[in-house]
PDB file of C-alpha atoms and ligand atoms in Angstrom:
ATOM      1  CA  LEU X 497      -8.978  17.618  -8.879  1.00 85.00           C
ATOM      2  CA  SER X 498      -8.923  15.710  -5.574  1.00 87.00           C
ATOM      3  CA  GLY X 499      -6.730  12.632  -5.262  1.00 92.00           C
ATOM      4  CA  GLU X 500      -9.783  10.407  -5.097  1.00 95.00           C
ATOM      5  CA  ARG X 501     -11.361  11.845  -8.252  1.00 96.00           C
ATOM      6  CA  ARG X 502      -8.035  11.668 -10.035  1.00 96.00           C
ATOM      7  CA  ARG X 503      -7.729   8.003  -9.071  1.00 97.00           C
ATOM      8  CA  ARG X 504     -11.258   7.183 -10.248  1.00 97.00           C
ATOM      9  CA  LEU X 505     -10.756   8.993 -13.526  1.00 98.00           C
ATOM     10  CA  SER X 506      -7.465   7.157 -14.118  1.00 98.00           C
ATOM     11  CA  LYS X 507      -9.029   3.800 -13.288  1.00 98.00           C
ATOM     12  CA  PHE X 508     -11.929   4.430 -15.649  1.00 98.00           C
ATOM     13  CA  VAL X 509      -9.616   5.485 -18.495  1.00 98.00           C
ATOM     14  CA  SER X 510      -7.411   2.418 -17.896  1.00 98.00           C
ATOM     15  CA  GLY X 511     -10.450   0.154 -17.913  1.00 98.00           C
ATOM     16  CA  ALA X 512     -11.896   1.747 -21.042  1.00 98.00           C
ATOM     17  CA  LEU X 513      -8.627   1.450 -22.977  1.00 98.00           C
ATOM     18  CA  ARG X 514      -7.635  -1.999 -21.673  1.00 98.00           C
ATOM     19  CA  HIS X 515     -10.794  -3.976 -20.968  1.00 98.00           C
ATOM     20  CA  PHE X 516     -14.185  -2.509 -21.923  1.00 98.00           C
ATOM     21  CA  PRO X 517     -13.896  -0.005 -24.797  1.00 98.00           C
ATOM     22  CA  GLU X 518     -17.177  -1.103 -26.369  1.00 98.00           C
ATOM     23  CA  ASP X 519     -19.120  -0.674 -23.139  1.00 98.00           C
ATOM     24  CA  VAL X 520     -18.276   3.032 -23.149  1.00 98.00           C
ATOM     25  CA  GLY X 521     -18.740   3.562 -26.894  1.00 97.00           C
ATOM     26  CA  LEU X 522     -15.090   3.393 -27.973  1.00 98.00           C
ATOM     27  CA  GLU X 523     -13.548   1.488 -30.829  1.00 98.00           C
ATOM     28  CA  LEU X 524      -9.888   0.518 -30.601  1.00 98.00           C
ATOM     29  CA  ASP X 525      -7.873  -0.071 -33.759  1.00 97.00           C
ATOM     30  CA  ALA X 526      -5.638  -3.137 -34.128  1.00 98.00           C
ATOM     31  CA  HIS X 527      -2.867  -1.361 -32.198  1.00 98.00           C
ATOM     32  CA  GLY X 528      -5.083  -0.249 -29.335  1.00 98.00           C
ATOM     33  CA  TRP X 529      -5.521   3.383 -30.400  1.00 97.00           C
ATOM     34  CA  THR X 530      -8.764   5.319 -30.188  1.00 97.00           C
ATOM     35  CA  ASP X 531      -9.761   8.939 -30.755  1.00 96.00           C
ATOM     36  CA  TYR X 532      -8.698  11.100 -27.846  1.00 96.00           C
ATOM     37  CA  GLU X 533     -11.834  13.215 -28.192  1.00 95.00           C
ATOM     38  CA  ALA X 534     -14.084  10.137 -28.022  1.00 96.00           C
ATOM     39  CA  LEU X 535     -12.334   9.029 -24.843  1.00 97.00           C
ATOM     40  CA  ALA X 536     -12.679  12.476 -23.269  1.00 97.00           C
ATOM     41  CA  ASP X 537     -16.393  12.442 -24.145  1.00 97.00           C
ATOM     42  CA  ALA X 538     -16.792   9.004 -22.543  1.00 98.00           C
ATOM     43  CA  VAL X 539     -15.147  10.270 -19.346  1.00 98.00           C
ATOM     44  CA  GLU X 540     -17.399  13.320 -19.241  1.00 96.00           C
ATOM     45  CA  ARG X 541     -20.468  11.100 -19.731  1.00 96.00           C
ATOM     46  CA  LYS X 542     -19.335   8.955 -16.802  1.00 97.00           C
ATOM     47  CA  TYR X 543     -18.397  11.720 -14.335  1.00 97.00           C
ATOM     48  CA  ASP X 544     -20.308  14.979 -14.353  1.00 95.00           C
ATOM     49  CA  TRP X 545     -17.443  16.677 -12.503  1.00 96.00           C
ATOM     50  CA  ALA X 546     -14.836  15.737 -15.131  1.00 96.00           C
ATOM     51  CA  GLU X 547     -13.534  18.530 -17.343  1.00 94.00           C
ATOM     52  CA  PRO X 548     -11.432  18.189 -20.506  1.00 91.00           C
ATOM     53  CA  ARG X 549      -8.354  19.490 -18.695  1.00 93.00           C
ATOM     54  CA  HIS X 550      -8.704  16.792 -16.036  1.00 95.00           C
ATOM     55  CA  VAL X 551      -8.691  14.063 -18.662  1.00 95.00           C
ATOM     56  CA  ALA X 552      -5.698  15.596 -20.411  1.00 95.00           C
ATOM     57  CA  ALA X 553      -3.785  15.968 -17.137  1.00 96.00           C
ATOM     58  CA  VAL X 554      -4.414  12.413 -15.952  1.00 96.00           C
ATOM     59  CA  ILE X 555      -3.228  11.030 -19.275  1.00 96.00           C
ATOM     60  CA  ALA X 556      -0.173  13.249 -19.572  1.00 95.00           C
ATOM     61  CA  THR X 557       1.065  12.915 -15.991  1.00 96.00           C
ATOM     62  CA  ASP X 558       0.404   9.267 -15.169  1.00 97.00           C
ATOM     63  CA  PRO X 559       3.252   8.166 -12.875  1.00 96.00           C
ATOM     64  CA  LYS X 560       3.553   4.717 -14.480  1.00 97.00           C
ATOM     65  CA  GLY X 561       3.229   5.966 -18.053  1.00 97.00           C
ATOM     66  CA  ARG X 562      -0.010   4.010 -18.450  1.00 98.00           C
ATOM     67  CA  PHE X 563      -1.159   6.045 -21.473  1.00 98.00           C
ATOM     68  CA  GLU X 564       0.268   7.113 -24.826  1.00 97.00           C
ATOM     69  CA  ARG X 565      -1.064   9.976 -26.871  1.00 95.00           C
ATOM     70  CA  THR X 566      -0.263  10.993 -30.449  1.00 92.00           C
ATOM     71  CA  GLY X 567      -0.484  14.390 -32.071  1.00 78.00           C
ATOM     72  CA  ALA X 568       0.191  17.797 -30.618  1.00 55.00           C
ATOM     73  CA  GLY X 569      -3.502  18.638 -30.133  1.00 52.00           C
ATOM     74  CA  GLY X 570      -4.075  21.051 -27.304  1.00 52.00           C
ATOM     75  CA  ILE X 571      -6.985  20.830 -24.908  1.00 52.00           C
ATOM     76  CA  ASP X 572     -10.409  21.467 -26.397  1.00 49.00           C
ATOM     77  CA  ASP X 573      -9.123  22.675 -29.746  1.00 50.00           C
ATOM     78  CA  GLY X 574     -11.749  20.833 -31.743  1.00 51.00           C
ATOM     79  CA  ALA X 575     -10.500  18.464 -34.407  1.00 55.00           C
ATOM     80  CA  GLY X 576      -6.981  17.111 -34.241  1.00 71.00           C
ATOM     81  CA  ASN X 577      -6.746  15.972 -30.641  1.00 85.00           C
ATOM     82  CA  GLY X 578      -5.065  12.867 -31.904  1.00 93.00           C
ATOM     83  CA  LEU X 579      -5.209   9.327 -30.606  1.00 96.00           C
ATOM     84  CA  VAL X 580      -4.744   7.715 -27.221  1.00 97.00           C
ATOM     85  CA  ARG X 581      -4.098   4.166 -26.020  1.00 98.00           C
ATOM     86  CA  ALA X 582      -3.110   2.240 -22.923  1.00 98.00           C
ATOM     87  CA  SER X 583       0.578   1.336 -22.997  1.00 98.00           C
ATOM     88  CA  TYR X 584       0.045  -2.069 -21.309  1.00 98.00           C
ATOM     89  CA  GLY X 585      -2.427  -4.118 -19.279  1.00 98.00           C
ATOM     90  CA  HIS X 586      -4.903  -5.097 -22.011  1.00 98.00           C
ATOM     91  CA  SER X 587      -7.331  -7.955 -21.823  1.00 98.00           C
ATOM     92  CA  VAL X 588      -8.713  -7.041 -25.270  1.00 98.00           C
ATOM     93  CA  ASP X 589      -6.676  -8.384 -28.170  1.00 98.00           C
ATOM     94  CA  VAL X 590      -4.355  -5.649 -29.471  1.00 98.00           C
ATOM     95  CA  ASP X 591      -0.946  -5.617 -31.134  1.00 97.00           C
ATOM     96  CA  LEU X 592       0.987  -2.792 -29.475  1.00 97.00           C
ATOM     97  CA  GLY X 593       4.064  -3.274 -31.636  1.00 96.00           C
ATOM     98  CA  PRO X 594       7.695  -3.088 -30.555  1.00 93.00           C
ATOM     99  CA  THR X 595       9.476  -0.385 -28.561  1.00 92.00           C
ATOM    100  CA  ASP X 596      13.251   0.055 -28.745  1.00 91.00           C
ATOM    101  CA  ALA X 597      13.885   0.671 -25.034  1.00 96.00           C
ATOM    102  CA  PRO X 598      16.586  -1.596 -23.574  1.00 97.00           C
ATOM    103  CA  VAL X 599      15.613  -4.524 -21.351  1.00 98.00           C
ATOM    104  CA  PRO X 600      17.570  -5.098 -18.105  1.00 98.00           C
ATOM    105  CA  ASP X 601      19.188  -8.497 -17.505  1.00 98.00           C
ATOM    106  CA  GLU X 602      16.946  -9.086 -14.489  1.00 98.00           C
ATOM    107  CA  LEU X 603      13.263  -8.298 -14.153  1.00 98.00           C
ATOM    108  CA  TYR X 604      10.868  -8.837 -11.254  1.00 98.00           C
ATOM    109  CA  HIS X 605       7.321 -10.031 -10.712  1.00 98.00           C
ATOM    110  CA  GLY X 606       5.354  -9.314  -7.562  1.00 98.00           C
ATOM    111  CA  THR X 607       2.619 -11.751  -6.676  1.00 98.00           C
ATOM    112  CA  ALA X 608       0.726 -13.380  -3.811  1.00 98.00           C
ATOM    113  CA  PRO X 609       2.350 -16.307  -1.967  1.00 98.00           C
ATOM    114  CA  ALA X 610      -0.723 -18.417  -2.805  1.00 97.00           C
ATOM    115  CA  THR X 611       0.198 -18.425  -6.519  1.00 97.00           C
ATOM    116  CA  LEU X 612       3.698 -19.845  -6.055  1.00 97.00           C
ATOM    117  CA  ALA X 613       2.918 -23.551  -6.351  1.00 96.00           C
ATOM    118  CA  SER X 614       1.152 -22.956  -9.633  1.00 97.00           C
ATOM    119  CA  ILE X 615       3.882 -20.633 -10.911  1.00 98.00           C
ATOM    120  CA  ARG X 616       6.573 -23.217 -10.090  1.00 97.00           C
ATOM    121  CA  GLU X 617       4.627 -25.680 -12.209  1.00 96.00           C
ATOM    122  CA  ASP X 618       3.461 -23.558 -15.154  1.00 97.00           C
ATOM    123  CA  GLY X 619       5.631 -20.461 -15.039  1.00 98.00           C
ATOM    124  CA  LEU X 620       4.061 -17.007 -15.372  1.00 98.00           C
ATOM    125  CA  ARG X 621       0.938 -16.997 -17.542  1.00 98.00           C
ATOM    126  CA  PRO X 622      -0.937 -13.918 -18.748  1.00 98.00           C
ATOM    127  CA  MET X 623      -4.143 -15.100 -17.018  1.00 98.00           C
ATOM    128  CA  SER X 624      -6.916 -12.660 -17.964  1.00 98.00           C
ATOM    129  CA  ARG X 625      -4.577 -10.271 -19.806  1.00 98.00           C
ATOM    130  CA  GLN X 626      -2.849 -10.596 -23.158  1.00 98.00           C
ATOM    131  CA  GLN X 627       0.651 -10.480 -21.688  1.00 98.00           C
ATOM    132  CA  VAL X 628       2.622 -11.253 -18.540  1.00 99.00           C
ATOM    133  CA  HIS X 629       3.681  -8.038 -16.795  1.00 98.00           C
ATOM    134  CA  LEU X 630       7.122  -7.693 -15.194  1.00 98.00           C
ATOM    135  CA  SER X 631       8.698  -4.829 -13.256  1.00 98.00           C
ATOM    136  CA  GLY X 632      12.047  -3.126 -13.694  1.00 98.00           C
ATOM    137  CA  SER X 633      12.782  -2.964  -9.970  1.00 98.00           C
ATOM    138  CA  ARG X 634      12.091  -5.002  -6.855  1.00 97.00           C
ATOM    139  CA  GLU X 635      10.312  -2.023  -5.302  1.00 97.00           C
ATOM    140  CA  ALA X 636       7.951  -1.689  -8.263  1.00 98.00           C
ATOM    141  CA  ALA X 637       7.285  -5.445  -8.206  1.00 98.00           C
ATOM    142  CA  ARG X 638       6.519  -5.287  -4.497  1.00 98.00           C
ATOM    143  CA  ARG X 639       3.930  -2.562  -5.152  1.00 97.00           C
ATOM    144  CA  VAL X 640       2.339  -4.713  -7.876  1.00 98.00           C
ATOM    145  CA  GLY X 641       2.206  -7.724  -5.537  1.00 98.00           C
ATOM    146  CA  GLN X 642       0.673  -5.638  -2.769  1.00 98.00           C
ATOM    147  CA  ARG X 643      -2.488  -5.373  -4.882  1.00 97.00           C
ATOM    148  CA  ARG X 644      -2.937  -9.108  -4.222  1.00 96.00           C
ATOM    149  CA  ALA X 645      -1.468  -9.756  -0.775  1.00 98.00           C
ATOM    150  CA  ASN X 646      -0.113  -7.894   2.249  1.00 97.00           C
ATOM    151  CA  ASP X 647       3.007 -10.057   2.150  1.00 97.00           C
ATOM    152  CA  PRO X 648       3.782 -10.240  -1.597  1.00 98.00           C
ATOM    153  CA  VAL X 649       6.590 -12.323  -3.028  1.00 98.00           C
ATOM    154  CA  VAL X 650       9.008 -10.847  -5.544  1.00 98.00           C
ATOM    155  CA  LEU X 651      10.154 -13.344  -8.155  1.00 98.00           C
ATOM    156  CA  VAL X 652      13.338 -12.707 -10.140  1.00 98.00           C
ATOM    157  CA  VAL X 653      13.106 -13.348 -13.888  1.00 98.00           C
ATOM    158  CA  ASP X 654      16.252 -14.032 -15.930  1.00 98.00           C
ATOM    159  CA  ALA X 655      15.424 -11.666 -18.774  1.00 98.00           C
ATOM    160  CA  ALA X 656      18.891 -11.945 -20.319  1.00 98.00           C
ATOM    161  CA  ALA X 657      18.475 -15.714 -20.702  1.00 98.00           C
ATOM    162  CA  MET X 658      14.981 -15.298 -22.158  1.00 98.00           C
ATOM    163  CA  LEU X 659      16.246 -12.797 -24.736  1.00 98.00           C
ATOM    164  CA  ALA X 660      19.211 -15.054 -25.548  1.00 98.00           C
ATOM    165  CA  ASP X 661      16.743 -17.885 -26.146  1.00 98.00           C
ATOM    166  CA  GLY X 662      14.719 -15.748 -28.548  1.00 98.00           C
ATOM    167  CA  TYR X 663      11.795 -14.652 -26.397  1.00 98.00           C
ATOM    168  CA  ARG X 664      10.549 -11.119 -26.875  1.00 97.00           C
ATOM    169  CA  ILE X 665      10.327  -8.767 -23.891  1.00 98.00           C
ATOM    170  CA  THR X 666       9.161  -5.193 -24.424  1.00 98.00           C
ATOM    171  CA  LYS X 667       9.277  -2.138 -22.198  1.00 98.00           C
ATOM    172  CA  ARG X 668       5.857  -0.500 -21.806  1.00 98.00           C
ATOM    173  CA  GLY X 669       5.298   2.720 -19.922  1.00 97.00           C
ATOM    174  CA  ARG X 670       7.896   3.726 -17.355  1.00 96.00           C
ATOM    175  CA  GLU X 671       8.584   0.645 -15.291  1.00 95.00           C
ATOM    176  CA  THR X 672       6.692  -2.219 -16.905  1.00 98.00           C
ATOM    177  CA  TYR X 673       7.937  -4.944 -19.253  1.00 98.00           C
ATOM    178  CA  THR X 674       5.708  -7.415 -21.022  1.00 98.00           C
ATOM    179  CA  THR X 675       6.193 -10.834 -22.552  1.00 98.00           C
ATOM    180  CA  ASP X 676       3.921 -13.651 -23.748  1.00 98.00           C
ATOM    181  CA  ALA X 677       4.772 -15.998 -20.872  1.00 98.00           C
ATOM    182  CA  VAL X 678       7.725 -16.921 -18.647  1.00 98.00           C
ATOM    183  CA  ALA X 679       8.711 -20.600 -18.391  1.00 98.00           C
ATOM    184  CA  PRO X 680       9.629 -21.891 -14.890  1.00 98.00           C
ATOM    185  CA  GLU X 681      13.318 -22.310 -15.838  1.00 98.00           C
ATOM    186  CA  TYR X 682      13.701 -18.503 -16.061  1.00 98.00           C
ATOM    187  CA  ILE X 683      12.112 -17.793 -12.689  1.00 98.00           C
ATOM    188  CA  ASP X 684      13.910 -17.728  -9.368  1.00 94.00           C
ATOM    189  CA  VAL X 685      11.277 -18.468  -6.757  1.00 85.00           C
ATOM    190  CA  PRO X 686      12.593 -17.605  -3.267  1.00 76.00           C
TER     191      PRO X 686
HETATM  192  C1  HQG R 745      -0.659 -14.463 -11.327  1.00 90.48           C
HETATM  193  C2  HQG R 745      -0.917  -3.275 -12.895  1.00 90.48           C
HETATM  194  C3  HQG R 745      -1.192 -18.764 -10.792  1.00 90.48           C
HETATM  195  C4  HQG R 745       0.223 -13.254 -11.340  1.00 90.48           C
HETATM  196  C5  HQG R 745       0.368  -3.843 -12.328  1.00 90.48           C
HETATM  197  C6  HQG R 745      -0.746 -12.170 -10.916  1.00 90.48           C
HETATM  198  C7  HQG R 745       1.003  -4.541 -13.497  1.00 90.48           C
HETATM  199  C8  HQG R 745      -0.388 -16.875 -11.814  1.00 90.48           C
HETATM  200  C9  HQG R 745      -2.080 -12.650 -11.473  1.00 90.48           C
HETATM  201  C10 HQG R 745      -0.159  -4.907 -14.386  1.00 90.48           C
HETATM  202  C11 HQG R 745       0.292 -17.646 -12.766  1.00 90.48           C
HETATM  203  C12 HQG R 745      -2.531 -11.898 -12.699  1.00 90.48           C
HETATM  204  C13 HQG R 745      -0.415  -6.376 -14.364  1.00 90.48           C
HETATM  205  C14 HQG R 745       0.190 -19.042 -12.681  1.00 90.48           C
HETATM  206  C15 HQG R 745       0.683 -15.571 -13.193  1.00 90.48           C
HETATM  207  N1  HQG R 745      -0.563 -19.559 -11.682  1.00 90.48           N
HETATM  208  N2  HQG R 745      -1.127 -17.422 -10.826  1.00 90.48           N
HETATM  209  N3  HQG R 745       0.813 -19.873 -13.542  1.00 90.48           N
HETATM  210  N4  HQG R 745       0.937 -16.817 -13.619  1.00 90.48           N
HETATM  211  N5  HQG R 745      -0.135 -15.599 -12.105  1.00 90.48           N
HETATM  212  O1  HQG R 745      -3.417  -8.217 -12.594  1.00 90.48           O
HETATM  213  O2  HQG R 745       1.125  -8.740 -13.143  1.00 90.48           O
HETATM  214  O3  HQG R 745      -1.464  -0.270 -11.985  1.00 90.48           O
HETATM  215  O4  HQG R 745      -3.359  -9.760 -14.604  1.00 90.48           O
HETATM  216  O5  HQG R 745       1.324 -13.405 -10.465  1.00 90.48           O
HETATM  217  O6  HQG R 745       1.182  -2.837 -11.792  1.00 90.48           O
HETATM  218  O7  HQG R 745      -0.498  -8.488 -11.171  1.00 90.48           O
HETATM  219  O8  HQG R 745      -3.076  -1.388 -13.521  1.00 90.48           O
HETATM  220  O9  HQG R 745      -1.242  -9.168 -13.502  1.00 90.48           O
HETATM  221  O10 HQG R 745      -0.829 -12.074  -9.526  1.00 90.48           O
HETATM  222  O11 HQG R 745       1.900  -3.733 -14.194  1.00 90.48           O
HETATM  223  O12 HQG R 745      -1.281   0.101 -14.412  1.00 90.48           O
HETATM  224  O13 HQG R 745      -1.886 -14.015 -11.852  1.00 90.48           O
HETATM  225  O14 HQG R 745      -1.300  -4.230 -13.844  1.00 90.48           O
HETATM  226  O15 HQG R 745      -0.681  -2.055 -13.520  1.00 90.48           O
HETATM  227  O16 HQG R 745      -2.891 -10.592 -12.286  1.00 90.48           O
HETATM  228  O17 HQG R 745      -0.520  -6.832 -13.008  1.00 90.48           O
HETATM  229  P1  HQG R 745      -2.817  -9.396 -13.278  1.00 90.48           P
HETATM  230  P2  HQG R 745      -0.207  -8.348 -12.620  1.00 90.48           P
HETATM  231  P3  HQG R 745      -1.685  -0.823 -13.350  1.00 90.48           P
END
């Protein structure tokens, strides 16, 4: 699979599992899971070049851990291919449940300079998603911010203080942490 096709497939799967399941004939349960086989079928309807092994590979090898899959089901083995969901990023209302991964004392959020005035005022809001997304490293946050601006800003979030004050922060995927919102007092804006 070429890099470009891999990227398109990944983007479609992310969109289907996070934002528009119904548009592609999928039904998510309350925790965001859907039938793996139904997802693979939706991908193959969308891209005539997509093969079952491409779908399986993109899901299993995503560098950010964007997807979770249950069950041992091999490729194309009929029934029992298990369930799949996006591990973060949803705009549709799902309850992903807790994970027990530790949360670092400091987390980071990469954004465009143009958002800073509003973030100073209101803190970090989930905007069109269900959750605010934070990064585990400055480098990861910079990459997130680069989606929005060539000169992104990396904000430092005092995760230890948030946890001490009873807010919930959960690790999702490999380098992403989510929380309902971040009040301005926990954000260090450079
Ligand atoms: C900004 C990608 C004004 C916020 C990434 C961001 C991430 C505010 C934008 C994941 C604000 C929302 C999510 C406020 C927040 N006023 N702007 N009060 N509060 N914002 O895309 O965090 O590659 O919904 O700074 O890597 O950029 O798709 O969130 O710029 O992990 O797997 O509002 O999506 O992951 O944008 O990105 P988004 P995000 P994937």
